[in-house]
């Protein structure tokens, strides 16, 4: 497999505390890698280290074979790695359409993007993103009147609008109803038709819906990587993580 993104023996240390103790991970083209693990396992830190937000103490991050370890986060984003954070970061007073417009590549300020002439091409691109996140019929609705789940989709749309190759999503279904969670799974699967995706998630139903490759982190280490079934059957995983909400493999 040709990895689009590769993490080799990655270590992150916060004032003496080893948050990541040597992680290896590869993400292929159009692959969805799902990361689970207890709180504090280092899941968000791993995404932070990939996008240049947390300093890497040792080890490497490669994007399309090129080392990007500890590069400037804006440069990493420009290269094609898009990241959604845990809390939606959207413009509540603007419409859904304008939020996506703002995120489009090459649009540098709120004012400039709102005032700039909307080319047919831009409009079509925004509508394609809105369709992908299931909000085409809400294009001219203010984000403030959307549900929490719909706001999360707007932010996913803002990431997609930047035209990344790799999309990193940190707990995208947090606070969603089960119906919204399911729809999010379908959105992520459609995104993976032309992107590589890493998703951090807790909800095991959702994990089963989307996961191709599942990775379990625990105390800064990778416990196991494999299919959902392989992970569900791993005794150590059941002990440290799944024990609380054990899943019926046959379900
Ligand atoms: P997860 O996302 O798996 O819940 P995190 O990656 O957020 O876990 O955190 C992993 C560990 O690193 C936790 O013990 C957390 O307190 C610690 N940590 C995360 N970010 C920082 C930081 N900026 N400074 C110090 N410690 C941090
Ligand atoms: Mg986290």
Tab-separated table of C-alpha atoms and ligand atoms in Angstrom:
chain	number	residue	atom	x	y	z
A	1	UNK	CA	0.000	0.000	0.000
A	2	UNK	CA	1.164	3.490	-0.809
A	3	UNK	CA	0.642	5.467	2.356
A	4	UNK	CA	-0.631	9.023	1.904
A	5	UNK	CA	0.140	9.709	5.535
A	6	UNK	CA	2.647	7.762	7.637
A	7	UNK	CA	3.561	8.167	11.286
A	8	UNK	CA	6.769	6.459	12.434
A	9	UNK	CA	7.730	5.877	16.073
A	10	UNK	CA	6.106	9.161	17.046
A	11	UNK	CA	6.689	10.494	20.543
A	12	UNK	CA	5.126	13.546	22.156
A	13	UNK	CA	6.195	14.687	25.615
A	14	UNK	CA	4.465	17.397	27.688
A	15	UNK	CA	6.854	18.631	30.407
A	16	UNK	CA	8.129	15.152	31.184
A	17	UNK	CA	4.795	13.371	30.595
A	18	UNK	CA	4.895	10.978	27.624
A	19	UNK	CA	1.574	11.501	25.876
A	20	UNK	CA	2.605	9.402	22.844
A	21	UNK	CA	5.198	6.681	23.346
A	22	UNK	CA	6.178	5.674	19.819
A	23	UNK	CA	3.157	5.440	17.521
A	24	UNK	CA	3.269	3.872	14.052
A	25	UNK	CA	0.378	4.384	11.680
A	26	UNK	CA	-0.250	4.403	7.937
A	27	UNK	CA	-3.225	5.824	6.081
A	28	UNK	CA	-3.735	4.809	2.474
A	29	UNK	CA	-5.522	6.531	-0.359
A	30	UNK	CA	-9.289	6.684	0.238
A	31	UNK	CA	-8.872	4.740	3.469
A	32	UNK	CA	-10.802	5.404	6.682
A	33	UNK	CA	-8.746	4.797	9.820
A	34	UNK	CA	-10.762	4.975	13.016
A	35	UNK	CA	-9.044	5.576	16.352
A	36	UNK	CA	-10.657	4.602	19.646
A	37	UNK	CA	-9.339	4.519	23.186
A	38	UNK	CA	-10.133	5.731	26.705
A	39	UNK	CA	-9.992	9.419	27.603
A	40	UNK	CA	-6.426	10.627	27.885
A	41	UNK	CA	-5.114	7.846	25.604
A	42	UNK	CA	-3.455	10.415	23.330
A	43	UNK	CA	-5.926	10.384	20.426
A	44	UNK	CA	-6.250	14.154	20.038
A	45	UNK	CA	-2.534	14.553	20.685
A	46	UNK	CA	-1.807	12.262	17.737
A	47	UNK	CA	-3.878	14.464	15.420
A	48	UNK	CA	-2.264	17.563	16.966
A	49	UNK	CA	1.203	16.159	16.272
A	50	UNK	CA	0.300	15.340	12.652
A	51	UNK	CA	-0.977	18.862	11.959
A	52	UNK	CA	1.911	20.624	13.703
A	53	UNK	CA	-0.043	21.744	16.770
A	54	UNK	CA	1.778	19.576	19.343
A	55	UNK	CA	5.584	19.466	19.130
A	56	UNK	CA	6.975	16.061	18.201
A	57	UNK	CA	9.753	14.985	20.580
A	58	UNK	CA	11.008	12.230	18.276
A	59	UNK	CA	9.840	10.151	15.349
A	60	UNK	CA	8.450	11.229	12.005
A	61	UNK	CA	5.335	12.244	10.119
A	62	UNK	CA	5.376	11.784	6.337
A	63	UNK	CA	2.817	13.118	3.885
A	64	UNK	CA	3.069	11.552	0.425
A	65	UNK	CA	6.560	10.376	1.377
A	66	UNK	CA	7.733	13.857	2.341
A	67	UNK	CA	8.711	14.556	5.931
A	68	UNK	CA	6.426	17.133	7.561
A	69	UNK	CA	7.400	16.538	11.196
A	70	UNK	CA	7.128	19.751	13.228
A	71	UNK	CA	6.421	21.869	10.163
A	72	UNK	CA	4.366	25.013	10.608
A	73	UNK	CA	0.662	24.146	10.976
A	74	UNK	CA	-0.456	26.532	8.232
A	75	UNK	CA	2.010	24.977	5.845
A	76	UNK	CA	0.755	21.488	6.737
A	77	UNK	CA	-2.841	22.610	6.139
A	78	UNK	CA	-1.858	24.131	2.787
A	79	UNK	CA	-0.147	20.910	1.776
A	80	UNK	CA	-3.452	19.071	2.070
A	81	UNK	CA	-4.146	17.921	5.626
A	82	UNK	CA	-7.449	19.283	6.952
A	83	UNK	CA	-8.471	19.009	10.574
A	84	UNK	CA	-11.765	19.337	12.398
A	85	UNK	CA	-11.459	20.003	16.111
A	86	UNK	CA	-13.681	18.659	18.876
A	87	UNK	CA	-15.850	21.788	19.175
A	88	UNK	CA	-17.525	23.279	16.113
A	89	UNK	CA	-15.800	26.453	15.063
A	90	UNK	CA	-18.357	28.092	12.803
A	91	UNK	CA	-19.677	31.607	12.141
A	92	UNK	CA	-23.089	31.558	13.801
A	93	UNK	CA	-24.291	34.852	12.330
A	94	UNK	CA	-23.599	33.834	8.746
A	95	UNK	CA	-25.571	31.478	6.536
A	96	UNK	CA	-24.448	27.914	5.934
A	97	UNK	CA	-23.525	28.923	2.376
A	98	UNK	CA	-21.313	31.810	3.553
A	99	UNK	CA	-19.541	29.596	6.090
A	100	UNK	CA	-18.523	27.253	3.289
A	101	UNK	CA	-17.620	30.192	1.051
A	102	UNK	CA	-15.304	31.494	3.768
A	103	UNK	CA	-13.511	28.199	3.971
A	104	UNK	CA	-12.861	27.905	0.221
A	105	UNK	CA	-9.229	27.855	-0.737
A	106	UNK	CA	-7.886	31.247	-1.671
A	107	UNK	CA	-10.436	33.219	0.339
A	108	UNK	CA	-8.498	35.186	2.901
A	109	UNK	CA	-10.860	37.251	4.983
A	110	UNK	CA	-14.499	37.349	5.970
A	111	UNK	CA	-15.051	40.671	4.271
A	112	UNK	CA	-13.135	39.832	1.121
A	113	UNK	CA	-14.965	36.563	0.640
A	114	UNK	CA	-18.429	37.968	1.271
A	115	UNK	CA	-17.788	40.908	-1.052
A	116	UNK	CA	-15.926	39.038	-3.741
A	117	UNK	CA	-17.946	38.231	-6.815
A	118	UNK	CA	-19.349	34.777	-6.544
A	119	UNK	CA	-18.268	33.008	-9.690
A	120	UNK	CA	-20.447	30.229	-11.106
A	121	UNK	CA	-17.632	27.845	-10.411
A	122	UNK	CA	-17.409	28.841	-6.747
A	123	UNK	CA	-21.156	28.585	-6.315
A	124	UNK	CA	-21.219	25.115	-7.852
A	125	UNK	CA	-18.334	24.023	-5.653
A	126	UNK	CA	-20.083	25.311	-2.509
A	127	UNK	CA	-23.309	23.572	-3.505
A	128	UNK	CA	-21.433	20.320	-4.045
A	129	UNK	CA	-20.020	20.572	-0.517
A	130	UNK	CA	-23.480	21.401	0.884
A	131	UNK	CA	-24.915	18.386	-0.857
A	132	UNK	CA	-22.172	16.176	0.558
A	133	UNK	CA	-22.920	17.308	4.124
A	134	UNK	CA	-26.682	17.034	3.561
A	135	UNK	CA	-27.384	20.749	4.055
A	136	UNK	CA	-28.207	21.971	0.549
A	137	UNK	CA	-31.749	22.845	1.651
A	138	UNK	CA	-30.305	24.875	4.541
A	139	UNK	CA	-27.901	26.886	2.362
A	140	UNK	CA	-29.425	30.252	3.239
A	141	UNK	CA	-30.235	29.472	6.868
A	142	UNK	CA	-28.168	31.147	9.566
A	143	UNK	CA	-25.891	28.680	11.309
A	144	UNK	CA	-27.174	29.911	14.696
A	145	UNK	CA	-30.538	28.277	14.031
A	146	UNK	CA	-29.094	24.850	13.181
A	147	UNK	CA	-28.971	21.905	15.583
A	148	UNK	CA	-25.672	21.043	17.236
A	149	UNK	CA	-25.285	18.101	14.863
A	150	UNK	CA	-25.910	20.236	11.795
A	151	UNK	CA	-23.258	22.696	13.012
A	152	UNK	CA	-20.797	19.820	13.160
A	153	UNK	CA	-21.640	19.035	9.510
A	154	UNK	CA	-21.054	22.677	8.560
A	155	UNK	CA	-17.601	22.416	10.064
A	156	UNK	CA	-16.924	19.168	8.222
A	157	UNK	CA	-18.014	21.031	5.078
A	158	UNK	CA	-15.572	23.837	5.868
A	159	UNK	CA	-12.757	21.308	6.059
A	160	UNK	CA	-13.794	19.707	2.747
A	161	UNK	CA	-14.062	23.127	1.070
A	162	UNK	CA	-10.344	23.604	1.659
A	163	UNK	CA	-9.826	20.695	-0.705
A	164	UNK	CA	-7.577	18.578	1.511
A	165	UNK	CA	-6.271	15.130	0.601
A	166	UNK	CA	-6.355	13.901	4.184
A	167	UNK	CA	-9.232	14.738	6.531
A	168	UNK	CA	-8.767	14.404	10.301
A	169	UNK	CA	-11.947	14.379	12.404
A	170	UNK	CA	-11.827	14.515	16.195
A	171	UNK	CA	-15.043	13.090	17.686
A	172	UNK	CA	-17.297	14.401	14.915
A	173	UNK	CA	-20.451	12.878	16.451
A	174	UNK	CA	-20.032	14.385	19.921
A	175	UNK	CA	-23.411	15.559	21.206
A	176	UNK	CA	-25.352	14.138	18.259
A	177	UNK	CA	-28.586	12.174	18.302
A	178	UNK	CA	-28.311	8.583	17.072
A	179	UNK	CA	-29.934	9.565	13.779
A	180	UNK	CA	-27.441	12.405	13.284
A	181	UNK	CA	-24.622	10.046	14.216
A	182	UNK	CA	-25.712	7.606	11.540
A	183	UNK	CA	-25.951	10.375	8.936
A	184	UNK	CA	-22.457	11.516	9.917
A	185	UNK	CA	-21.209	8.007	9.203
A	186	UNK	CA	-22.722	8.202	5.723
A	187	UNK	CA	-21.155	11.651	5.177
A	188	UNK	CA	-17.741	10.319	6.201
A	189	UNK	CA	-18.066	7.327	3.884
A	190	UNK	CA	-18.875	9.656	0.994
A	191	UNK	CA	-15.896	11.866	1.898
A	192	UNK	CA	-13.669	8.786	1.830
A	193	UNK	CA	-14.591	8.192	-1.809
A	194	UNK	CA	-11.978	10.807	-2.659
A	195	UNK	CA	-10.069	11.515	0.569
A	196	UNK	CA	-8.072	9.646	3.180
A	197	UNK	CA	-9.736	9.983	6.566
A	198	UNK	CA	-8.736	9.558	10.212
A	199	UNK	CA	-11.674	9.646	12.637
A	200	UNK	CA	-11.500	9.617	16.426
A	201	UNK	CA	-14.676	8.163	17.863
A	202	UNK	CA	-16.271	6.652	20.967
A	203	UNK	CA	-19.603	5.346	19.705
A	204	UNK	CA	-19.106	1.665	18.816
A	205	UNK	CA	-22.209	1.524	16.616
A	206	UNK	CA	-20.704	4.343	14.575
A	207	UNK	CA	-17.300	2.639	14.524
A	208	UNK	CA	-18.902	-0.499	13.125
A	209	UNK	CA	-20.697	1.590	10.487
A	210	UNK	CA	-17.573	3.276	9.105
A	211	UNK	CA	-14.438	1.485	10.233
A	212	UNK	CA	-12.164	-0.219	7.768
A	213	UNK	CA	-9.019	-0.096	9.854
A	214	UNK	CA	-9.479	0.326	13.580
A	215	UNK	CA	-6.678	1.437	15.899
A	216	UNK	CA	-6.859	1.316	19.685
A	217	UNK	CA	-4.731	3.749	21.672
A	218	UNK	CA	-4.133	3.317	25.390
A	219	UNK	CA	-1.834	5.414	27.568
A	220	UNK	CA	0.070	6.761	24.585
A	221	UNK	CA	0.606	3.390	22.944
A	222	UNK	CA	-1.057	1.511	20.118
A	223	UNK	CA	-2.642	-1.594	21.639
A	224	UNK	CA	-3.825	-3.128	18.396
A	225	UNK	CA	-4.678	-2.326	14.813
A	226	UNK	CA	-7.040	-4.439	12.744
A	227	UNK	CA	-10.563	-4.973	11.520
A	228	UNK	CA	-13.461	-4.195	13.854
A	229	UNK	CA	-13.872	-7.930	14.526
A	230	UNK	CA	-10.196	-8.448	15.302
A	231	UNK	CA	-10.247	-5.555	17.730
A	232	UNK	CA	-13.494	-6.655	19.366
A	233	UNK	CA	-12.045	-10.106	19.986
A	234	UNK	CA	-8.774	-8.876	21.479
A	235	UNK	CA	-8.669	-9.718	25.179
A	236	UNK	CA	-6.542	-6.747	26.168
A	237	UNK	CA	-8.838	-4.306	24.362
A	238	UNK	CA	-11.867	-5.783	26.062
A	239	UNK	CA	-10.117	-5.350	29.397
A	240	UNK	CA	-8.932	-1.758	29.022
A	241	UNK	CA	-11.628	-0.312	26.856
A	242	UNK	CA	-14.549	-2.297	25.582
A	243	UNK	CA	-15.318	-3.971	28.905
A	244	UNK	CA	-17.566	-1.076	29.801
A	245	UNK	CA	-19.674	-1.287	26.680
A	246	UNK	CA	-18.973	-4.692	25.300
A	247	UNK	CA	-20.322	-5.266	21.858
A	248	UNK	CA	-21.986	-8.317	20.488
A	249	UNK	CA	-19.705	-9.354	17.617
A	250	UNK	CA	-22.546	-11.159	15.890
A	251	UNK	CA	-24.773	-8.069	15.925
B	1	LIG	P1	-7.563	11.823	24.227
B	1	LIG	O1	-7.847	12.703	23.058
B	1	LIG	O2	-7.239	10.409	23.856
B	1	LIG	O3	-8.663	11.853	25.259
B	1	LIG	P2	-5.378	13.646	24.675
B	1	LIG	O4	-4.562	13.421	23.474
B	1	LIG	O5	-6.205	14.875	24.697
B	1	LIG	O6	-6.260	12.367	24.977
B	1	LIG	O7	-4.436	13.687	25.936
B	1	LIG	C1	-3.472	12.682	26.218
B	1	LIG	C2	-2.751	13.044	27.488
B	1	LIG	O8	-1.897	14.163	27.251
B	1	LIG	C3	-3.668	13.439	28.641
B	1	LIG	O9	-3.114	12.937	29.837
B	1	LIG	C4	-3.651	14.939	28.592
B	1	LIG	O10	-3.870	15.474	29.883
B	1	LIG	C5	-2.242	15.224	28.116
B	1	LIG	N1	-2.158	16.466	27.333
B	1	LIG	C6	-2.789	16.713	26.169
B	1	LIG	N2	-2.481	17.939	25.701
B	1	LIG	C7	-1.623	18.483	26.608
B	1	LIG	C8	-0.929	19.726	26.706
B	1	LIG	N3	-1.043	20.665	25.759
B	1	LIG	N4	-0.129	19.921	27.771
B	1	LIG	C9	0.013	18.978	28.722
B	1	LIG	N5	-0.596	17.785	28.701
B	1	LIG	C10	-1.413	17.528	27.661
B	2	LIG	MG1	-9.490	13.964	22.582
